[in-house]
Coordinates of N, CA and C in Angstrom, one line a residue:
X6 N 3.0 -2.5 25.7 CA 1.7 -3.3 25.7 C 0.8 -2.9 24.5
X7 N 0.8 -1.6 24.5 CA -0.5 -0.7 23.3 C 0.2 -1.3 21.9
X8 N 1.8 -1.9 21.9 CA 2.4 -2.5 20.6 C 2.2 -4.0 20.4
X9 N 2.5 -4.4 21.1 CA 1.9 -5.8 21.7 C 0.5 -6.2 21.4
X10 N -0.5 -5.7 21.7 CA -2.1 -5.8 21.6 C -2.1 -5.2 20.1
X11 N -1.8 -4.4 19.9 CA -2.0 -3.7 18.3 C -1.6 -4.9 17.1
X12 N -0.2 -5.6 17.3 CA 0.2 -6.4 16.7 C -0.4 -7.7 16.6
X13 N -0.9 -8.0 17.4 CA -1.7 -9.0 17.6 C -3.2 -9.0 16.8
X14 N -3.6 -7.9 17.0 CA -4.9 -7.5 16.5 C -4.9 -7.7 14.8
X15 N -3.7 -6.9 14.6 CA -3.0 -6.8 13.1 C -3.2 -8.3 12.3
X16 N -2.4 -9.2 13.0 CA -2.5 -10.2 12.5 C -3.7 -11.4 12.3
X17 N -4.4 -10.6 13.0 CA -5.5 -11.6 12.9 C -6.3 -11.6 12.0
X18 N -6.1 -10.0 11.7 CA -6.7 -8.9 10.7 C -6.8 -9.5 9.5
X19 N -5.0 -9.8 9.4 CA -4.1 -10.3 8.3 C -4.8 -11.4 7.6
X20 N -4.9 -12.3 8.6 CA -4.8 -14.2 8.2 C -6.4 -14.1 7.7
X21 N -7.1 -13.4 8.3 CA -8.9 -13.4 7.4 C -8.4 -13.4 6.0
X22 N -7.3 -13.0 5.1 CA -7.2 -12.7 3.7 C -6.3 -14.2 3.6
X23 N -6.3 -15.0 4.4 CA -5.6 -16.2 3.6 C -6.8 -17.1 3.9
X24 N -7.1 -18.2 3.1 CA -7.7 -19.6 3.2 C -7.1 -20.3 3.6
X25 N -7.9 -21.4 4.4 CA -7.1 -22.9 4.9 C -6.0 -23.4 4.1
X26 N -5.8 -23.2 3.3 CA -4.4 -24.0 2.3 C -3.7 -22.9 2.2
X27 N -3.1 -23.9 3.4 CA -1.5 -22.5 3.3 C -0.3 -22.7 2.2
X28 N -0.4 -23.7 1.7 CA 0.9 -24.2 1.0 C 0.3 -24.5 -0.1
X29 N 0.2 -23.9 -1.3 CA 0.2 -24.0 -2.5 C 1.4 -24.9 -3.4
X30 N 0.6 -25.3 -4.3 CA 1.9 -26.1 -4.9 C 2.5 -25.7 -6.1
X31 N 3.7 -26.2 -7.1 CA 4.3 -25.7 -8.1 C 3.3 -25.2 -8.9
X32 N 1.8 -26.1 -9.0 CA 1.2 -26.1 -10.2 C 0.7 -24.6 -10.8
X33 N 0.6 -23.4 -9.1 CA -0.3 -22.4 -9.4 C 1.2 -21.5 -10.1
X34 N 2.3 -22.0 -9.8 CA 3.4 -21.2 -10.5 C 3.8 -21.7 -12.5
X35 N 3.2 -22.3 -12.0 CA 3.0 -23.3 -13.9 C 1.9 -23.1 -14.4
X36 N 1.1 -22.2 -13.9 CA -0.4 -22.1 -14.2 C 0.0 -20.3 -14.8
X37 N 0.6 -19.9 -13.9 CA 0.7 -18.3 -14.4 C 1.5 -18.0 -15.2
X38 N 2.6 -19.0 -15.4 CA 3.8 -19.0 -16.0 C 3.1 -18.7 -17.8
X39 N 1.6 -19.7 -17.9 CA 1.6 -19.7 -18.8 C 0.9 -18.6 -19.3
X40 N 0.5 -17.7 -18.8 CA 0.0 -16.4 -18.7 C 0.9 -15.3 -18.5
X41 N 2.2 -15.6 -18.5 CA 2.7 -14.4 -17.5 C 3.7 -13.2 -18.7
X42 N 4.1 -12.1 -18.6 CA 4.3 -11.6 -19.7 C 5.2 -10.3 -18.7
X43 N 6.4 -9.9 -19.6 CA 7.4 -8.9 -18.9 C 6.2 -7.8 -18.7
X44 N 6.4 -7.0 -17.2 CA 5.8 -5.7 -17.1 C 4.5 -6.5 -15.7
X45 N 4.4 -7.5 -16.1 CA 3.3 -7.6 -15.1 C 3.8 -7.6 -13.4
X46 N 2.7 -7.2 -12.7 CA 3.2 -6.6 -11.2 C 2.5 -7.7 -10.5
X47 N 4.0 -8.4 -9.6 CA 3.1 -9.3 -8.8 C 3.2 -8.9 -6.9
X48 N 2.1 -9.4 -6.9 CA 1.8 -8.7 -5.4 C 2.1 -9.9 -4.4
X49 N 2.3 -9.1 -3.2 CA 2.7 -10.7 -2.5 C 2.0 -10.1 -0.8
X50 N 1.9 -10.9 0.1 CA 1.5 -10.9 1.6 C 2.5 -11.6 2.6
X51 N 3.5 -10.9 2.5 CA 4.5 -11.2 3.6 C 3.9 -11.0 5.1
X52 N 4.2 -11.9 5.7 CA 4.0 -11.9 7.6 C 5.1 -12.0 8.2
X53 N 6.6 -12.2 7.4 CA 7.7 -12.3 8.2 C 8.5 -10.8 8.7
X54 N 7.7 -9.9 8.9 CA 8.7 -8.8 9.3 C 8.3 -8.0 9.8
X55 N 8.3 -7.3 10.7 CA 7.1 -6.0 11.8 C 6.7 -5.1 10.9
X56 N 7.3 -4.5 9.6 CA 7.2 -4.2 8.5 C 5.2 -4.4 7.8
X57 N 5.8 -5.8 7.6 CA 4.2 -6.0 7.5 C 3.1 -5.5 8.0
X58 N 3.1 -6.2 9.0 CA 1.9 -5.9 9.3 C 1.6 -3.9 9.8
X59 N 3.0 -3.5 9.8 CA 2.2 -1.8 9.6 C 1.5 -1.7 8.1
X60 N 2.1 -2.1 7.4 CA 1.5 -2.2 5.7 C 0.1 -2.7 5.7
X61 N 0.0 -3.5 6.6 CA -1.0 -3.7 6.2 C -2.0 -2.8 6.8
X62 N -2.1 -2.9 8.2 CA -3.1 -1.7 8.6 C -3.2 -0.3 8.1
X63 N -1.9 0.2 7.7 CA -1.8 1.2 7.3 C -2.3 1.7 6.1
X64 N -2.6 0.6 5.1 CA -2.9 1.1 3.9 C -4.1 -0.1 3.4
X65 N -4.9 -0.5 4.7 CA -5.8 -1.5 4.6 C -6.1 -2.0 3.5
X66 N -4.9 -2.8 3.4 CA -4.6 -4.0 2.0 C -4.3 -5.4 2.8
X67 N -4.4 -5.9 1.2 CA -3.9 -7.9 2.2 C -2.5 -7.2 1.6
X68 N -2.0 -6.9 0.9 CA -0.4 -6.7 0.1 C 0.4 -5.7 0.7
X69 N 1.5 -6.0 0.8 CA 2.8 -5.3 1.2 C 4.1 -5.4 0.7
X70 N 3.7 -6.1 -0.2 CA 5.1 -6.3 -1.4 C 4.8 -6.4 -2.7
X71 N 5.4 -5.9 -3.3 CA 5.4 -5.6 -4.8 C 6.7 -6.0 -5.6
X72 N 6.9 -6.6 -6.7 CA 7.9 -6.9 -7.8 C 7.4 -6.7 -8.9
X73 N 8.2 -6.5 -10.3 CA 7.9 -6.2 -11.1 C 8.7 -7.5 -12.4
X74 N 7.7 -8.4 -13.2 CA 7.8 -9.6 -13.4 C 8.8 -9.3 -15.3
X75 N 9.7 -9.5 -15.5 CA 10.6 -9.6 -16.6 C 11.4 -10.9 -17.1
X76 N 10.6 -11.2 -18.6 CA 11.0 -12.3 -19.0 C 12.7 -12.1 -19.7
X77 N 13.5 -14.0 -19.2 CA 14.7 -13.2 -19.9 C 15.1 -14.9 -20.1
X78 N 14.9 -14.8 -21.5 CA 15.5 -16.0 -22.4 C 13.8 -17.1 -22.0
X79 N 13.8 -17.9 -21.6 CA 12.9 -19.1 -21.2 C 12.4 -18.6 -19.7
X80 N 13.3 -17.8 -19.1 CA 12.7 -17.5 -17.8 C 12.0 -16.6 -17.3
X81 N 11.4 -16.3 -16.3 CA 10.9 -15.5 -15.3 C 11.9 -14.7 -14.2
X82 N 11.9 -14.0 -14.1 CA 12.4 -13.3 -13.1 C 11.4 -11.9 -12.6
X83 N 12.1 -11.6 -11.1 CA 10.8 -10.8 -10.4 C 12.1 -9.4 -9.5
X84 N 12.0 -8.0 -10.7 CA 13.0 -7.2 -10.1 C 12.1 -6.5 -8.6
X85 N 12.9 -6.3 -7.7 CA 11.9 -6.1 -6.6 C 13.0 -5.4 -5.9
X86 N 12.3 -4.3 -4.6 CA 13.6 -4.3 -3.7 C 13.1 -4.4 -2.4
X87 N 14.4 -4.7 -1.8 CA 14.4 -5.3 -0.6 C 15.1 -4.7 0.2
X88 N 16.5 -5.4 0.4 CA 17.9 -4.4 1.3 C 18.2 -3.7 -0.1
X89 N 18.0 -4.2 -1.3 CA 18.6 -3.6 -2.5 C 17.9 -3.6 -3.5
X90 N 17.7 -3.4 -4.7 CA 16.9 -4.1 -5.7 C 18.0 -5.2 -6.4
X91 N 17.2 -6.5 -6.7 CA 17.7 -7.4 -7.3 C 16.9 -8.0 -7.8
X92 N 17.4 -9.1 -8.8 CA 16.3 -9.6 -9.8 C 16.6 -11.0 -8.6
X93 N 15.5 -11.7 -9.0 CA 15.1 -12.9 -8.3 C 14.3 -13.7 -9.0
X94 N 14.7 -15.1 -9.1 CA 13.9 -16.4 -9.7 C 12.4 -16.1 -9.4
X95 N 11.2 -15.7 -10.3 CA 9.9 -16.4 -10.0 C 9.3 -17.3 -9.1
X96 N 9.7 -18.5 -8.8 CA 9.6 -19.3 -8.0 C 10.6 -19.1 -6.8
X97 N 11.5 -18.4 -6.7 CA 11.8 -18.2 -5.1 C 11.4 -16.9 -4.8
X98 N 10.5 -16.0 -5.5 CA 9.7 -15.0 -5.1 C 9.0 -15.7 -4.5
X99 N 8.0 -16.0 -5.1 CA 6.3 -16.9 -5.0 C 7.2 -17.6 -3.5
X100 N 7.8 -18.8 -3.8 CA 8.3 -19.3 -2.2 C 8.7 -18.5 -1.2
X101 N 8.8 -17.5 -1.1 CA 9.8 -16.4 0.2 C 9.0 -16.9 1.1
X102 N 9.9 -17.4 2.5 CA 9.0 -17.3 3.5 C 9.0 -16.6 3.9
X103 N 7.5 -16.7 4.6 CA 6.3 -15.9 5.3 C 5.7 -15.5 4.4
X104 N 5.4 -16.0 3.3 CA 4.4 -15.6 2.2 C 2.7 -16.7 1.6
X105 N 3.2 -17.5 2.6 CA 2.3 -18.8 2.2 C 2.1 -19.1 1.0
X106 N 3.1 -18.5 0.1 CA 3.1 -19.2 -1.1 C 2.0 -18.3 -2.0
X107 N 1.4 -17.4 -1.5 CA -0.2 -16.7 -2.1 C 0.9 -15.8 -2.9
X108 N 0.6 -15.5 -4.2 CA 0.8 -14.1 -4.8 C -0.8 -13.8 -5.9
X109 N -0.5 -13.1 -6.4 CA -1.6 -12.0 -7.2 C -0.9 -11.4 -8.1
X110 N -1.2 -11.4 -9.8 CA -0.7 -10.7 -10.7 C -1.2 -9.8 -11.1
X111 N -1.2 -9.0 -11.1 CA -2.1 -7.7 -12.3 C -1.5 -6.9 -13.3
X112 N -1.7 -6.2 -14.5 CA -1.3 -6.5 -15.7 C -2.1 -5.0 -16.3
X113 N -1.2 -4.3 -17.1 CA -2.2 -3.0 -17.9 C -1.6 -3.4 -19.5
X114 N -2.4 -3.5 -20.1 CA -2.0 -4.0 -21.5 C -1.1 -3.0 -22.1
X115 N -0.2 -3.0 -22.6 CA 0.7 -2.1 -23.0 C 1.4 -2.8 -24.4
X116 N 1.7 -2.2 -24.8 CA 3.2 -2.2 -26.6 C 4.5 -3.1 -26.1
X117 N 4.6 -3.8 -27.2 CA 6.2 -4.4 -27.0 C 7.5 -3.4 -26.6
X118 N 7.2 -2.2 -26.9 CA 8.2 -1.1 -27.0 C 8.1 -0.9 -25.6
X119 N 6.2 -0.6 -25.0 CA 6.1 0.1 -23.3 C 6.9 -1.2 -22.5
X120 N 6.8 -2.7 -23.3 CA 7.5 -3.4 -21.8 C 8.7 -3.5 -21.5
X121 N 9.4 -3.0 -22.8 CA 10.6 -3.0 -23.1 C 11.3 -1.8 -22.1
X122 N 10.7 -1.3 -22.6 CA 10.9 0.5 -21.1 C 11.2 0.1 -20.1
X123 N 9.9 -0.9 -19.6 CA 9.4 -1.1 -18.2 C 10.9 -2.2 -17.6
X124 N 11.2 -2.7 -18.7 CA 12.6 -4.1 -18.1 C 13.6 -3.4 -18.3
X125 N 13.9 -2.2 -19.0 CA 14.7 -2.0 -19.6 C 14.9 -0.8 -17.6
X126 N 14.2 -0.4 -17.6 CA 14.2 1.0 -16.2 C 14.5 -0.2 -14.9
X127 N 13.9 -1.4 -14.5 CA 14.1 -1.9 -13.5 C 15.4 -2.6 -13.2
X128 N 16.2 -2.8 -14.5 CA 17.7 -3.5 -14.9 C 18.1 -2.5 -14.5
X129 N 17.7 -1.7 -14.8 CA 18.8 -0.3 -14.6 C 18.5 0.0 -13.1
X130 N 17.8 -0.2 -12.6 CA 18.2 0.1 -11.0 C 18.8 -1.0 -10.0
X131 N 19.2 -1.7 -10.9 CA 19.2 -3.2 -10.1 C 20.3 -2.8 -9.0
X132 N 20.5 -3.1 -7.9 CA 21.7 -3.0 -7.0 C 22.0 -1.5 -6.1
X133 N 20.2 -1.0 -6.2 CA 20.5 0.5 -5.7 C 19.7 -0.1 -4.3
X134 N 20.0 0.9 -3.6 CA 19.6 0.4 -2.2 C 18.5 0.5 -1.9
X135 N 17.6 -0.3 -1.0 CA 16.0 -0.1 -0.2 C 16.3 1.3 0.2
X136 N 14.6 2.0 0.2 CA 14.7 3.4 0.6 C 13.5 3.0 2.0
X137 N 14.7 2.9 3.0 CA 13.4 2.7 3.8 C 12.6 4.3 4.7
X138 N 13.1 5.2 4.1 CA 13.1 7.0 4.3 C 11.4 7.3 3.4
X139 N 11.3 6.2 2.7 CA 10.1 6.4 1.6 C 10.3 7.4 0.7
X140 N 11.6 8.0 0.4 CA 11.7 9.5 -0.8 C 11.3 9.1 -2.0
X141 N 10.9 9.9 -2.2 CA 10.4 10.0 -4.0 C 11.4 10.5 -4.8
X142 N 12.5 9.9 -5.1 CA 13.3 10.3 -5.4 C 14.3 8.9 -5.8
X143 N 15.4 9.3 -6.9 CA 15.7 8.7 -8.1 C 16.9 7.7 -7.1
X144 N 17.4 8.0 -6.0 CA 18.4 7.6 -5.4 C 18.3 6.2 -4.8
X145 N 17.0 6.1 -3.6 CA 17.2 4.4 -3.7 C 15.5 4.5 -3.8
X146 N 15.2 3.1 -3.9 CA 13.5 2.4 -3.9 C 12.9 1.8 -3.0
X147 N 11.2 1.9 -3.0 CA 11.0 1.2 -2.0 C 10.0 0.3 -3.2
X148 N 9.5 -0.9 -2.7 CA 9.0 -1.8 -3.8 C 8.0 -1.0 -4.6
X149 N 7.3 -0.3 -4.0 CA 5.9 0.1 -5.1 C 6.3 0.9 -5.9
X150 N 7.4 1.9 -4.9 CA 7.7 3.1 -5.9 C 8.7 2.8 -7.3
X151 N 9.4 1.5 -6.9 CA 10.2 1.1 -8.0 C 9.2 0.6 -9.3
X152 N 7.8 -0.1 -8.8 CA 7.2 -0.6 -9.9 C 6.4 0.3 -10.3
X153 N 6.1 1.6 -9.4 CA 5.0 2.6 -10.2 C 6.1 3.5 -11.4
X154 N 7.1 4.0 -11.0 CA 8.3 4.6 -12.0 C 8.6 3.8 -13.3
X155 N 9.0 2.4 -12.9 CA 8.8 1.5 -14.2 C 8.0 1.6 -15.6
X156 N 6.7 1.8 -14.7 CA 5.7 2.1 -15.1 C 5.7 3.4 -15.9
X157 N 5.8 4.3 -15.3 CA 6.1 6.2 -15.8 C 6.3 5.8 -16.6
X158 N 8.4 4.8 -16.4 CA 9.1 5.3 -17.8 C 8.7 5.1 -19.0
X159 N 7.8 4.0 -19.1 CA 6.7 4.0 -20.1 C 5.4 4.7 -20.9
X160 N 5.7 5.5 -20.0 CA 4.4 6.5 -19.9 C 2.9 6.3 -19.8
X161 N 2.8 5.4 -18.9 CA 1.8 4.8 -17.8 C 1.9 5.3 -16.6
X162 N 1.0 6.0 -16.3 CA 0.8 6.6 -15.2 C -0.1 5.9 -14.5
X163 N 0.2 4.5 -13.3 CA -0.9 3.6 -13.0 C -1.7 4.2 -11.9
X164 N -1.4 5.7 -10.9 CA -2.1 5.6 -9.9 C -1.4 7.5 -9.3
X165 N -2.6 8.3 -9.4 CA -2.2 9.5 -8.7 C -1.2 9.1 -7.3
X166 N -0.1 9.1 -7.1 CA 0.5 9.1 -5.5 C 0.0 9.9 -4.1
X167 N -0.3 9.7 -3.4 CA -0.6 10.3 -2.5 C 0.0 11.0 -1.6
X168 N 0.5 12.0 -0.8 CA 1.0 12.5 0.4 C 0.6 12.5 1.4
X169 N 1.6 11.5 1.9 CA 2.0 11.3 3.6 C 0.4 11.4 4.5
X170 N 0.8 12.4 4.5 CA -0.3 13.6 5.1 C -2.1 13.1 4.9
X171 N -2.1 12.8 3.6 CA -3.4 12.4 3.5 C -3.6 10.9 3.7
X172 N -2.5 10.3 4.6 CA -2.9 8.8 4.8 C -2.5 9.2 6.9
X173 N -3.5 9.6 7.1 CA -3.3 9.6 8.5 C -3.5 8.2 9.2
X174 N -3.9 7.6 8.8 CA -3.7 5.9 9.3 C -2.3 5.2 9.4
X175 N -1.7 5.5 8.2 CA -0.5 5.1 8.5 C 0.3 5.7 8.9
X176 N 0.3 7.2 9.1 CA 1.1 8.2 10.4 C 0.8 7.5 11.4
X177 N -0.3 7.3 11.8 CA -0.6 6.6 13.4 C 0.0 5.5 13.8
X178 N -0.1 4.4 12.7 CA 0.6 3.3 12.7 C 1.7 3.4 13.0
X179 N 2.9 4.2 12.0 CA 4.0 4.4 12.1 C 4.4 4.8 13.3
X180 N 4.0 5.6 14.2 CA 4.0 5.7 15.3 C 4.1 5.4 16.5
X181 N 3.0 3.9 16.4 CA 2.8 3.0 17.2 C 3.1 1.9 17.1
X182 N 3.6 1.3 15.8 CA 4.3 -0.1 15.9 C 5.6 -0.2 15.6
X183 N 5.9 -1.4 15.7 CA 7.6 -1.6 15.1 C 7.5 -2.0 13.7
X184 N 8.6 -1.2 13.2 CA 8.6 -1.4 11.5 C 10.4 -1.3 11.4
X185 N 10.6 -1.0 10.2 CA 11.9 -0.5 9.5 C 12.0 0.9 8.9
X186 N 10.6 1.6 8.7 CA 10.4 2.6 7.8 C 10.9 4.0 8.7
X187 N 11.7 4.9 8.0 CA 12.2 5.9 8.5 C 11.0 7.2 8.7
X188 N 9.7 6.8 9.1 CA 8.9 7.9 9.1 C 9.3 9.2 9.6
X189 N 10.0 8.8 11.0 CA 10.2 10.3 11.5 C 10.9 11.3 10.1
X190 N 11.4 11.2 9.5 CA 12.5 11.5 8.1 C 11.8 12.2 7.4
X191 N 10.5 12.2 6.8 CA 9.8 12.8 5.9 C 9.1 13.4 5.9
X192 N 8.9 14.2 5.2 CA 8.0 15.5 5.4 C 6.1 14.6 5.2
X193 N 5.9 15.3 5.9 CA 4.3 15.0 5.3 C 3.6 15.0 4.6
X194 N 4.5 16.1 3.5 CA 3.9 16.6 1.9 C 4.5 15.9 1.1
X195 N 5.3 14.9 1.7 CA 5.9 13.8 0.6 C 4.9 13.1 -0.5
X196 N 5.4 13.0 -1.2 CA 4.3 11.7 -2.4 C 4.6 10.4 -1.8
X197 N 3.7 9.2 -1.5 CA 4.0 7.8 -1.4 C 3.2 6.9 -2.2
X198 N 3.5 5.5 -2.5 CA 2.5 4.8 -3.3 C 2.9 3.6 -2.6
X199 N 2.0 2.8 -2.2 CA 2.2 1.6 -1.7 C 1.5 0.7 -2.7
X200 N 1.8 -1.0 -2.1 CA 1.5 -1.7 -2.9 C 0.3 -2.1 -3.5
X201 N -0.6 -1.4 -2.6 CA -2.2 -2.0 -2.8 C -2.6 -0.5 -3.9
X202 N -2.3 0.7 -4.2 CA -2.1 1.4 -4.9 C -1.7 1.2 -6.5
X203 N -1.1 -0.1 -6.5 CA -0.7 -0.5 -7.7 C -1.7 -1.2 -8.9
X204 N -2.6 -1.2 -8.2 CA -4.1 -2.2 -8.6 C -5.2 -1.5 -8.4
X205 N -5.2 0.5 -8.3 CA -6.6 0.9 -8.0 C -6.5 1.5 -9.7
X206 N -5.5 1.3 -10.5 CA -5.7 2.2 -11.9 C -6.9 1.2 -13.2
X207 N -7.9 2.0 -13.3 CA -8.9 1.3 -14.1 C -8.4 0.9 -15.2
X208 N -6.8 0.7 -15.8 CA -6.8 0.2 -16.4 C -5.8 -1.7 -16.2
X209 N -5.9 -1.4 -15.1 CA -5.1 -2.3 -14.0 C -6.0 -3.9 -14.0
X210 N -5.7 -4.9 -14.7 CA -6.9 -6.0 -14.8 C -6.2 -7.5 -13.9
X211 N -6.4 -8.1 -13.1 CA -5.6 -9.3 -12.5 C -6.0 -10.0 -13.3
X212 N -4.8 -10.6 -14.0 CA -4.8 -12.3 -14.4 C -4.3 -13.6 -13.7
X213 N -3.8 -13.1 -12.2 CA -3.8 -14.8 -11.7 C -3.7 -14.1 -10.1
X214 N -4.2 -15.1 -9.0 CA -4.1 -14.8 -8.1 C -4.6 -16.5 -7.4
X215 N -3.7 -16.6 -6.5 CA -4.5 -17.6 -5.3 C -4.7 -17.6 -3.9
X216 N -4.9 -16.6 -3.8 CA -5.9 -16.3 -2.4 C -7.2 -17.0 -2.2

């Protein structure tokens, strides 16, 4: 019941961060497109997974998914991980359901060389497994931590990480709702960065969003 009523609560939490137009159309993906540039981090608000909505309480953000956006030839693509990391079409990012179509881009101005880093580090993980254990560590990813490392390998450091430990909200959470995340697994002194983390570095500026 205490999971039940909590989830419920969660979601209602959630939907205050969307407006009446739930379904966005191609245009805001043709609108960014013309703006959009390898390295930029797009944020997304998934509601399809129990997952969610711990993310969200937990780290009192509308965001709970993160990709990392790399131009290749004419196209767009969005390296991200999920059960795995894999690159994915732009527009079937932006469409995933349970996302109502809302994403949010943010952007730290960097060198043709730093973006080059940044596409060049997330190619190279492509096909390593979700870490749903949350380790800090080179072996598998979880979305943020794949886009904050990206980031490193450029030598952009977008956001001190935090430990475990000092996000007691989301110990609680984890706790008490259904997720995927291997909390019991981790030490408390662990480092984590979630997605809403990705956008507190002052040099962090949004160029598109439709919320």
């Amino acid at each position: 019941m205490i999971l039940f009523n909590m989830k419920s609560a969660i979601a209602i939490l959630a939907l205050t961060f969307i407006t009446n137009k739930a379904y966005v159309s191609t245009k805001d993906i043709d609108d960014y497109k013309e703006v959009a540039k390898t390295g930029d981090i797009i944020l997304q608000t998934n509601f399809d997974t129990p997952a969610a909505y711990a993310l969200h309480v937990g780290t009192l953000s509308k965001y709970n998914h993160a990709g990392v956006v790399v131009r290749e030839g004419e196209k767009y693509f969005v390296y991200e991980a999920l059960r795995h990391i894999k690159k994915t079409p732009l527009s079937g990012y932006i469409k995933r359901k349970g996302t109502l179509n809302r994403f949010t881009v943010t952007r730290v101005e960097m060198t043709k060389k730093q973006r080059s880093k940044v596409a060049a580090y997330v190619k190279s993980k492509k096909g390593k497994n979700y870490d749903p254990e949350l380790n800090w560590s080179d072996k598998n990813y979880y979305c943020s931590e794949l886009a904050y490392k990206a980031y490193l390998s450029a030598g952009i450091k977008i956001y001190e990480p935090k430990k475990l430990k000092d996000m007691p909200l989301a110990v609680f959470i984890s706790k008490n709702m259904k997720h995927n995340f291997r909390i019991n697994r981790i030490s408390l002194d662990q480092k984590v960065v979630s997605p809403a983390d990705l956008g507190r570095f002052w040099r962090v500026k949004q160029v598109f969003t439709n919320y």
